[in-house]
CSV table of C-alpha atoms and ligand atoms in Angstrom, one decimal:
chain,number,residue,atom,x,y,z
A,691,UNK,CA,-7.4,0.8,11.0
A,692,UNK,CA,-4.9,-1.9,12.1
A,693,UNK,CA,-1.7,-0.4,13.8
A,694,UNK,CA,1.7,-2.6,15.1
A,695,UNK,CA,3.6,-1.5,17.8
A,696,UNK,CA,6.5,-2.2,18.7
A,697,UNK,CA,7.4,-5.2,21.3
A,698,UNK,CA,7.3,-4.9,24.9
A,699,UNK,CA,6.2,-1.3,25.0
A,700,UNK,CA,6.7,0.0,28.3
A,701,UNK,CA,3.3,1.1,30.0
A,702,UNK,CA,3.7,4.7,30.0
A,703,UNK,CA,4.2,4.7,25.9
A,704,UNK,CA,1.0,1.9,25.5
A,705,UNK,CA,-0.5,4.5,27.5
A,706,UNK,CA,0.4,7.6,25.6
A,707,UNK,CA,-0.2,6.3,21.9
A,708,UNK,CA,-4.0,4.9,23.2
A,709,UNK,CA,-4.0,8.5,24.4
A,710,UNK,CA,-3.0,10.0,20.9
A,711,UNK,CA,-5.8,7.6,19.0
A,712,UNK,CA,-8.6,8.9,21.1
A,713,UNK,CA,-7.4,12.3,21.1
A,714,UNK,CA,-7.8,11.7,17.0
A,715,UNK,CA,-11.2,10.4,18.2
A,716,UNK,CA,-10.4,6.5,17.6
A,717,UNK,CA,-11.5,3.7,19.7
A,718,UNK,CA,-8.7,1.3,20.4
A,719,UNK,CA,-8.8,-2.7,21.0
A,720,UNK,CA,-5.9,-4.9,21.0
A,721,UNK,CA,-6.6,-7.9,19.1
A,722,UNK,CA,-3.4,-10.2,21.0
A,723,UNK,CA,-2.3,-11.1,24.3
A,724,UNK,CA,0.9,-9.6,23.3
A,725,UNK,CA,-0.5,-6.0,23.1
A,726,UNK,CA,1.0,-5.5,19.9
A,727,UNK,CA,-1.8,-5.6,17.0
A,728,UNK,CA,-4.6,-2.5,17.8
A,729,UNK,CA,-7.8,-2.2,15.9
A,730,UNK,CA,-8.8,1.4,15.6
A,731,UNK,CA,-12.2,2.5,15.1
A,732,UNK,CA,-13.6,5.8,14.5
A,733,UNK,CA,-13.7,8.5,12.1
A,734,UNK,CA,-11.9,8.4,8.5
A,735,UNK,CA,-9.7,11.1,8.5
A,736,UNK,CA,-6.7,11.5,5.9
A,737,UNK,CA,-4.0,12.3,8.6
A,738,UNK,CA,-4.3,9.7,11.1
A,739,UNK,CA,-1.6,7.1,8.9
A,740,UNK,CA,1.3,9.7,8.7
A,741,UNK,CA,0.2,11.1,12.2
A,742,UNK,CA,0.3,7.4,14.1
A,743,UNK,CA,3.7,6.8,12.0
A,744,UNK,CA,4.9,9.8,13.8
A,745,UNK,CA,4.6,7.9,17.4
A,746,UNK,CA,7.9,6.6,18.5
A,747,UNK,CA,5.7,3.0,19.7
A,748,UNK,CA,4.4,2.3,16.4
A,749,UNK,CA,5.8,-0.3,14.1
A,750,UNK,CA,3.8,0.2,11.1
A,751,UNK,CA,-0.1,1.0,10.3
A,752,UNK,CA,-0.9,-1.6,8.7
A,753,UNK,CA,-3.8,-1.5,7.1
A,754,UNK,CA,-5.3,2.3,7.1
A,755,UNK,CA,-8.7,1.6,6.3
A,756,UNK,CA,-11.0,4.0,5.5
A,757,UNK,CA,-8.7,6.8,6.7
A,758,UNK,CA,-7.1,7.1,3.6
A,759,UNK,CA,-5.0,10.5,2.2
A,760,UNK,CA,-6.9,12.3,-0.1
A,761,UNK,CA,-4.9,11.1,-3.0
A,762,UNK,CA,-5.7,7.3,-2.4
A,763,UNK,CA,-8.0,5.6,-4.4
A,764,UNK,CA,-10.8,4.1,-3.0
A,765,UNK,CA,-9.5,0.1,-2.7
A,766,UNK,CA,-13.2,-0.9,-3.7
A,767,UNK,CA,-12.8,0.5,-7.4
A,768,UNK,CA,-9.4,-0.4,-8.1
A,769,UNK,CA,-10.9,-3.3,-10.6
A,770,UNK,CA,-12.7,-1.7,-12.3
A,771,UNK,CA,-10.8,0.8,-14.9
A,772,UNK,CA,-11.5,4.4,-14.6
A,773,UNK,CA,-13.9,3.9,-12.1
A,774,UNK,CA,-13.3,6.7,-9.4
A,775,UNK,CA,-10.7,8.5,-11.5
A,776,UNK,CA,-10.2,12.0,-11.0
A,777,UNK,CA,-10.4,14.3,-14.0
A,778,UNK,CA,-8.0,17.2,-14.5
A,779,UNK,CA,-9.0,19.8,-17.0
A,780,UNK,CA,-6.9,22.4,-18.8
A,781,UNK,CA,-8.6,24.3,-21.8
A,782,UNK,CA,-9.8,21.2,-23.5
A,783,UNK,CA,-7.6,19.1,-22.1
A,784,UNK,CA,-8.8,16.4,-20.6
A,785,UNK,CA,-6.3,14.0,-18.1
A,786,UNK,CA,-7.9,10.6,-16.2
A,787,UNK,CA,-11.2,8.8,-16.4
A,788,UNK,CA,-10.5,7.6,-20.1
A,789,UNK,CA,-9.6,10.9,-21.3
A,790,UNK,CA,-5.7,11.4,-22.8
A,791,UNK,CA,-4.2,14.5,-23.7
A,792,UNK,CA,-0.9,15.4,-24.7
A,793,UNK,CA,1.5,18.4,-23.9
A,794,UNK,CA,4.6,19.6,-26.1
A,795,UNK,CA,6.3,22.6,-27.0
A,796,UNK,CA,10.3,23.6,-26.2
A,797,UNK,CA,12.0,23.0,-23.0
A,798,UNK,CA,12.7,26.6,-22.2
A,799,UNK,CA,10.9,29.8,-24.0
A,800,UNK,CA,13.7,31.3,-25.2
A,801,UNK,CA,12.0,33.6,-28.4
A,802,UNK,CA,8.3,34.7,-29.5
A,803,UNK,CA,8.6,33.8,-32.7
A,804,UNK,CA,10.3,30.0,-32.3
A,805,UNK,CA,7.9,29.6,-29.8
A,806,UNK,CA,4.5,30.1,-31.6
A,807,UNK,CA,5.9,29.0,-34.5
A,808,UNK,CA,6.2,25.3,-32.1
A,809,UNK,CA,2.7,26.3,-30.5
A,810,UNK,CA,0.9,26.7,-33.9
A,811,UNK,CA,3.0,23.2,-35.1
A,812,UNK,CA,2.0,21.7,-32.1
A,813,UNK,CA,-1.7,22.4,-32.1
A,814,UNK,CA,-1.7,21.1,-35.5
A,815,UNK,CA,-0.6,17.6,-35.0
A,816,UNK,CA,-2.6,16.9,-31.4
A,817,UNK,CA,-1.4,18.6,-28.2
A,818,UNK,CA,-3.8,20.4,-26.5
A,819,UNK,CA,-1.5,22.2,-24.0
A,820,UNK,CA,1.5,24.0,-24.5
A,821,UNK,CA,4.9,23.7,-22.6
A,822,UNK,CA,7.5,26.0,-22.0
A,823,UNK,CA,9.6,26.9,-19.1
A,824,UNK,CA,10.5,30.8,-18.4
A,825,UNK,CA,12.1,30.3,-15.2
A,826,UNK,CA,14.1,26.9,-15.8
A,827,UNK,CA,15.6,24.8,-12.5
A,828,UNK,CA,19.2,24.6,-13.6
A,829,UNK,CA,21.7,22.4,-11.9
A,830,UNK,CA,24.6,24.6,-13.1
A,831,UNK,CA,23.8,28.2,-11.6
A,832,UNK,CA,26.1,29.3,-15.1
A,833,UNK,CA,23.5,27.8,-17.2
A,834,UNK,CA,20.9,29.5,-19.2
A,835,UNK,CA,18.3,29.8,-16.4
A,836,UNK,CA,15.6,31.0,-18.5
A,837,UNK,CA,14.0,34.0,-20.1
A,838,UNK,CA,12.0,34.8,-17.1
A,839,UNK,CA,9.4,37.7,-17.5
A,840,UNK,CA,10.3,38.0,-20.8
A,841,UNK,CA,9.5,34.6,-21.5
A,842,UNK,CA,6.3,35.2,-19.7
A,843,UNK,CA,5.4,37.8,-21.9
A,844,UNK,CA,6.1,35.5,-25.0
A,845,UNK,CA,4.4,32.8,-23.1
A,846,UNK,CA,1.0,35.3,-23.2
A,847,UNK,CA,1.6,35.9,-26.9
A,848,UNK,CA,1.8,32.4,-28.2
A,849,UNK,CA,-1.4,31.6,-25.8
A,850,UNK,CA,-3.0,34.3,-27.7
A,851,UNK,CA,-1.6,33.5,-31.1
A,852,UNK,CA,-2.5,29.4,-30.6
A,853,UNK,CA,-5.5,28.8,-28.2
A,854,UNK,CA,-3.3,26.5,-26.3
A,855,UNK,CA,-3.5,27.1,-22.4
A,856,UNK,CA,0.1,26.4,-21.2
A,857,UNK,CA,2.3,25.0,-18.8
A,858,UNK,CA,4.8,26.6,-17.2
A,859,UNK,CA,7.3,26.0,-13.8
A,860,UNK,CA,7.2,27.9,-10.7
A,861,UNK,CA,10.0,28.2,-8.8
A,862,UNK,CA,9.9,30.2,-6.2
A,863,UNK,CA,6.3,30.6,-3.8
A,864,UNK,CA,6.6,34.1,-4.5
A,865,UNK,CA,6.2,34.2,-7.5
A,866,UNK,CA,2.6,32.3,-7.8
A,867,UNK,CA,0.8,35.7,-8.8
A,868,UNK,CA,3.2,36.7,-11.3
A,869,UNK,CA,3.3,33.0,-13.0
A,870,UNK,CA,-0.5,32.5,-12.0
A,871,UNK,CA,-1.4,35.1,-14.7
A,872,UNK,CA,0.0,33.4,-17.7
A,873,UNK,CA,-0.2,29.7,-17.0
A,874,UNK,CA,-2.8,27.9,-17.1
A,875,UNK,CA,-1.6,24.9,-14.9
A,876,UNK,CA,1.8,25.6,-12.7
A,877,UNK,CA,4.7,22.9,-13.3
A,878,UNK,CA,6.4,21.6,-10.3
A,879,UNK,CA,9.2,20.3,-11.1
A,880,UNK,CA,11.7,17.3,-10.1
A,881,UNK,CA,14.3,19.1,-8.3
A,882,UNK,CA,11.3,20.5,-6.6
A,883,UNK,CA,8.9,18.1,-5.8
A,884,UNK,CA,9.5,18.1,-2.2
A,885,UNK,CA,9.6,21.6,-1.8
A,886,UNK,CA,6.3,22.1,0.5
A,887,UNK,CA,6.3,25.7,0.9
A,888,UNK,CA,5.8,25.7,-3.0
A,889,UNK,CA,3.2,22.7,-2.6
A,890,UNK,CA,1.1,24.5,-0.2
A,891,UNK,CA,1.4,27.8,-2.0
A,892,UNK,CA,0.1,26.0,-4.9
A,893,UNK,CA,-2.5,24.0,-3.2
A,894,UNK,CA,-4.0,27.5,-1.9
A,895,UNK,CA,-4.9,28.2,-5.8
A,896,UNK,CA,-6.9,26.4,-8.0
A,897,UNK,CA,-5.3,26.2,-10.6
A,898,UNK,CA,-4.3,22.6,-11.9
A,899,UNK,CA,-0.8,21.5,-10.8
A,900,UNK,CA,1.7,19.5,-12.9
A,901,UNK,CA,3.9,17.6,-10.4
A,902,UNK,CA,6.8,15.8,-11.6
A,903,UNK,CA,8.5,12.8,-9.6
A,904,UNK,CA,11.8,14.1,-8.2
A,905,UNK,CA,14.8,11.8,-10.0
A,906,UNK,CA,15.4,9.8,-6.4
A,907,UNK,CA,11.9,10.0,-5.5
A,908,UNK,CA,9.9,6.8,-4.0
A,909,UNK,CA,6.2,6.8,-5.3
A,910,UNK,CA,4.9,7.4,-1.5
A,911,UNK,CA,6.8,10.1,-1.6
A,912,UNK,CA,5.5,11.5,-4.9
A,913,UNK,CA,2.1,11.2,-3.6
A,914,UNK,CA,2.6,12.9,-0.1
A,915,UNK,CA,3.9,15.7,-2.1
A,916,UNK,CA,0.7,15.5,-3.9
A,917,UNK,CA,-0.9,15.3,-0.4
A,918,UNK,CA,0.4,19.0,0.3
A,919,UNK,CA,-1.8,20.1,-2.6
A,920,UNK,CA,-4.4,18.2,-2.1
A,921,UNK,CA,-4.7,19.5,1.5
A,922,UNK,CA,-5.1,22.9,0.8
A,923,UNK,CA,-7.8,21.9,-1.3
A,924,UNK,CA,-6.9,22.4,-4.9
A,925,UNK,CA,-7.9,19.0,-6.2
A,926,UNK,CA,-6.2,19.6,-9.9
A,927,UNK,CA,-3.5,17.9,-9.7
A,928,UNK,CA,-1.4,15.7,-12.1
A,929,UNK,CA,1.1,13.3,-11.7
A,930,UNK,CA,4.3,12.9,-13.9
A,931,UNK,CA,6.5,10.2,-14.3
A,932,UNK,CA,9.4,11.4,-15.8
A,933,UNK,CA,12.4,9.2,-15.1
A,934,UNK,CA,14.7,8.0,-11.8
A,935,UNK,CA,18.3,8.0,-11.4
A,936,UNK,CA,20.2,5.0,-13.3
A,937,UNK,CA,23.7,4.2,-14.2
A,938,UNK,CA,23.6,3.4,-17.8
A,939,UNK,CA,24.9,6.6,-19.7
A,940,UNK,CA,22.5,5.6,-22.6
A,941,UNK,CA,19.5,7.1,-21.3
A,942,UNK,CA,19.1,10.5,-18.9
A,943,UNK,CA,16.5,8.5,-17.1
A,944,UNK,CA,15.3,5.3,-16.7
A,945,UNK,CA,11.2,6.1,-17.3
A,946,UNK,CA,9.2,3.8,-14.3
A,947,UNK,CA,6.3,2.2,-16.1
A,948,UNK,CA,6.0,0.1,-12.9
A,949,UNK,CA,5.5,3.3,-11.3
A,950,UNK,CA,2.7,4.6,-13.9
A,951,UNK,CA,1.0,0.8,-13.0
A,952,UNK,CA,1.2,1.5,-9.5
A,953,UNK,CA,0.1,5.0,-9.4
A,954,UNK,CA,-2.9,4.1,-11.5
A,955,UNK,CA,-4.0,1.5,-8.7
A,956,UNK,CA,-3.0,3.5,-5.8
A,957,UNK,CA,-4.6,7.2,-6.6
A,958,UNK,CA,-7.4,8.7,-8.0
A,959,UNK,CA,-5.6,11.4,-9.6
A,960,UNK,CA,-4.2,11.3,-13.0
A,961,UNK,CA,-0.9,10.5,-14.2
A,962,UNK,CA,1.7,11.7,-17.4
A,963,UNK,CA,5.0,10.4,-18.4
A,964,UNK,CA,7.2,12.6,-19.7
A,965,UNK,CA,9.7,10.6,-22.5
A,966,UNK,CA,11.9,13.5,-23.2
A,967,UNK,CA,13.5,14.2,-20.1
A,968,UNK,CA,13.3,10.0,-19.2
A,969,UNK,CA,14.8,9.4,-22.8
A,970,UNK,CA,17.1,13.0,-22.7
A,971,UNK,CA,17.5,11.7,-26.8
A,972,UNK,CA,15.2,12.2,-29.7
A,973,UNK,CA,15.1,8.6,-30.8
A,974,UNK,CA,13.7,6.9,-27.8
A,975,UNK,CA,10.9,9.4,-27.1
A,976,UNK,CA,8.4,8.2,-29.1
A,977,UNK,CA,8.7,4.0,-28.0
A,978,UNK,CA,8.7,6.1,-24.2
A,979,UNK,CA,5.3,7.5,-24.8
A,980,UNK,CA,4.3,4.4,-26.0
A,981,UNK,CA,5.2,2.4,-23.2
A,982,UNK,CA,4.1,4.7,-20.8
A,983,UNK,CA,0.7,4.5,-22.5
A,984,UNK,CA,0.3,1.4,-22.3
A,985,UNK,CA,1.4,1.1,-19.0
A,986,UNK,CA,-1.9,3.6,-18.5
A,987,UNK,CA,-0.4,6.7,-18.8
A,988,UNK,CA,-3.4,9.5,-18.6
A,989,UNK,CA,-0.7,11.5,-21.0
A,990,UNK,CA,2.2,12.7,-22.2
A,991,UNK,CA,4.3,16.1,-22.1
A,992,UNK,CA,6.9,16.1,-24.6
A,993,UNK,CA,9.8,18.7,-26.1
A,994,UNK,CA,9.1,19.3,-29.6
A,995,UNK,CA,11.5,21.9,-31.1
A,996,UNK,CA,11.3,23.4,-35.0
A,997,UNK,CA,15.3,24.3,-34.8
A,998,UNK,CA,16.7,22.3,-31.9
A,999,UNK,CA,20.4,23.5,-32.3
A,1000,UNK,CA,19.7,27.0,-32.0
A,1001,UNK,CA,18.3,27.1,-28.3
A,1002,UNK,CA,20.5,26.6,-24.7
A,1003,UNK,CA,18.4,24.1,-22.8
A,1004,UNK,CA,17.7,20.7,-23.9
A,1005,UNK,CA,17.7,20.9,-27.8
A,1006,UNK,CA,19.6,17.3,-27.6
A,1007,UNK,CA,16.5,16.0,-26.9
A,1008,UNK,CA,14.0,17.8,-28.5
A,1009,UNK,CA,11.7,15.7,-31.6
A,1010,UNK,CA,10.8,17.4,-35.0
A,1011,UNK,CA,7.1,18.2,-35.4
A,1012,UNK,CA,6.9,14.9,-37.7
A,1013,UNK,CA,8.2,13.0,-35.2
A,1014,UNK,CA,5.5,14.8,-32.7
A,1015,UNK,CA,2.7,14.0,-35.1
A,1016,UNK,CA,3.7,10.2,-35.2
A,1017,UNK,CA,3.5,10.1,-31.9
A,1018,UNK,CA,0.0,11.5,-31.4
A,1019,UNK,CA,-1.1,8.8,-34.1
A,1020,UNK,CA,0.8,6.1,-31.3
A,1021,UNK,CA,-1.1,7.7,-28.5
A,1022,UNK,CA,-4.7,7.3,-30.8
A,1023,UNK,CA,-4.0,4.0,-31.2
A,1024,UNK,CA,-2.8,2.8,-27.6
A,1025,UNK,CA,-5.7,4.7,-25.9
A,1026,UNK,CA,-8.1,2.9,-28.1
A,1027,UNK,CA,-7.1,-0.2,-27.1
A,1028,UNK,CA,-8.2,-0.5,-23.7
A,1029,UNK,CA,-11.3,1.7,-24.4
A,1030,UNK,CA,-9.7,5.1,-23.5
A,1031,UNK,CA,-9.9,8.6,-25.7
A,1032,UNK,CA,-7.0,11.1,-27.2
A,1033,UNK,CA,-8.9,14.5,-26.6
A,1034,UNK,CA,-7.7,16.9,-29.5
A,1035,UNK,CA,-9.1,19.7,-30.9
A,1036,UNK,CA,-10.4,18.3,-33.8
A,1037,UNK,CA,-11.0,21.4,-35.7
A,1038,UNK,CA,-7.8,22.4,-35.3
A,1039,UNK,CA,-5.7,19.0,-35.8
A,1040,UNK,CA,-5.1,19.2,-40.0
A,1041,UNK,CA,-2.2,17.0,-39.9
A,1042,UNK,CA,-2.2,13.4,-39.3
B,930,PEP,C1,11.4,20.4,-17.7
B,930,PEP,O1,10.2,19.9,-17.9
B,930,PEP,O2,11.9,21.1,-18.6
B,930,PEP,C2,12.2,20.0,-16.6
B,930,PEP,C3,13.1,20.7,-16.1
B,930,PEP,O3,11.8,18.8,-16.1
B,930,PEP,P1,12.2,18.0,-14.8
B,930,PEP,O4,11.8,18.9,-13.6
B,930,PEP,O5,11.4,16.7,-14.9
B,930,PEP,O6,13.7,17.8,-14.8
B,931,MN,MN1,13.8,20.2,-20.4
């Protein structure tokens, strides 16, 4: 590792961040006459970067070596595509190493019958997971804030009635157990992406983790909140880009491909865009998923509703199964081109 600290350190702190290095079992050497650039050598341990930022002396580490965070990809396989990715697996669903899936269904459950009607029309045209929020992070505490248990229970129903493992947010920590029995992979969602009681609650399952970018979020920050699930030791986790704050009223979100590029280079661990909620408009969600893609999108979770003006949450931005079905063919296409697969259920895809 290769730390800066600040200039003209007084003794005492040279004295007590060489004292915090070899406490974290590092071997220290200062490579200037200034005192200011320190090689460290030692063990490779995924806390020593955020741990040495932590010192009041220290500039910047940088260059962490092998002490990376568990989320890091190994720098030696960044050239080579797919090489060290992490694979994340829900049902057959298949996200990173060259493996794309895609996710859809409504933004909220909000009825058993709309909802496996959308599983069923889902499952047809490519999505191998299904979506569907029963507790729903509101910004308005009068807005519909989900079906809740209720929307469990339909949750469990369309499950059975599809095949389709879902996706579902948690909100609260407490509620792991009660979510944990229905979904088959927990959303985290924007607003609560740092939320690290949450993340460490989640991290003590293993159960894969959908974990969206908050909407002011910086990509370090994104993957530290990663780090919190990584470091319990669930290793399932997946990444979603789903649009940062902008000022045009045009679009909800601006979608980050430059974020999908970097993540791709700088973790192991896979990485969705979600178009609906970037988009927050029908029309733009299919050239999002596309762009996302080809950016090197691992996948893509999407709101696909069959009556978009009956429900209370985000029916403006909802696409029609056909729409969901042309966008699967997209997906086919763009994966193939750089050697990459769309994982469907084959037997169960009848509509093209
Ligand atoms: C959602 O997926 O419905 C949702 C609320 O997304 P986000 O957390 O990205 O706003
Ligand atoms: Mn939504």
């Amino acid at each position: 590792m290769l730390i800066r600290l600040r200039k003209h350190l007084p003794e005492a702190e040279i004295q007590a961040i060489l004292a915090a290095a070899d406490q974290m079992g590092f071997q220290a050497r200062f490579l200037d006459r200034e005192r200011e650039l320190v090689e460290l050598s030692g063990p490779s341990r995924p806390d020593a970067r955020s741990r040495l930022e932590d010192l009041a002396g220290v500039r910047d580490v940088l260059d962490a070596g092998e002490s990376r965070e568990l989320f890091a990809r190994d720098p030696a396989r960044r050239s080579s595509p797919h090489a060290g990715d992490s694979v994340v697996s829900v049902g057959q669903a298949r996200f990173g190493a060259g493996h794309v899936s895609l996710i859809a269904g409504p933004c909220a459950v909000e009825g058993a019958e709309r909802l496996i009607e959308i599983a069923l029309g889902v499952r047809e045209r490519g999505a191998t997971v299904l979506r569907g929020g029963a507790f729903k992070p509101r910004t308005s505490p009068y807005s519909f804030q989900g079906a809740r248990h209720e929307g469990l229970e339909w949750l469990r129903r369309a499950k059975l009635e599809s095949g389709l493992p879902v996706v579902t947010e948690l909100l609260d920590p407490r509620d792991v157990e009660l979510v944990g029995e229905i979904a088959d992979m927990f959303q985290i969602g924007s607003r609560n992406m740092a939320n690290t009681p949450l993340l460490s609650e989640v991290g003590r399952t293993r159960k894969p983790v959908l974990l969206k970018r908050g909407f002011a979020a910086s990509l370090r920050e994104l993957l530290l909140a990663a780090e919190f699930v990584l470091a319990g030791g669930n290793e399932n986790v997946v990444l979603c880009e789903r649009g940062i704050r902008g000022f045009d009223p045009n679009t909800r979100n601006v979608l980050d491909v430059g974020a999908v590029a970097h993540l791709k280079r700088a973790t192991h661990l896979p990485v969705i865009v979600d178009p609906s909620h970037a988009a927050g408009r029908p029309d733009l969600v299919r050239a999002l998923a596309r762009a996302g893609l080809a950016a090197g999108a691992d996948g893509v979770i999407c709101e696909v509703h069959t009556h978009p003006y009956e429900v209370h949450c985000d029916g403006h931005q909802a696409i029609s199964l056909e729409e969901f079905a042309r966008l699967t063919a997209d997906a086919r296409a763009i994966a193939a081109l750089d050697g990459r697969r769309l994982v469907t259920d084959s037997a169960q895809e009848t509509v093209s």
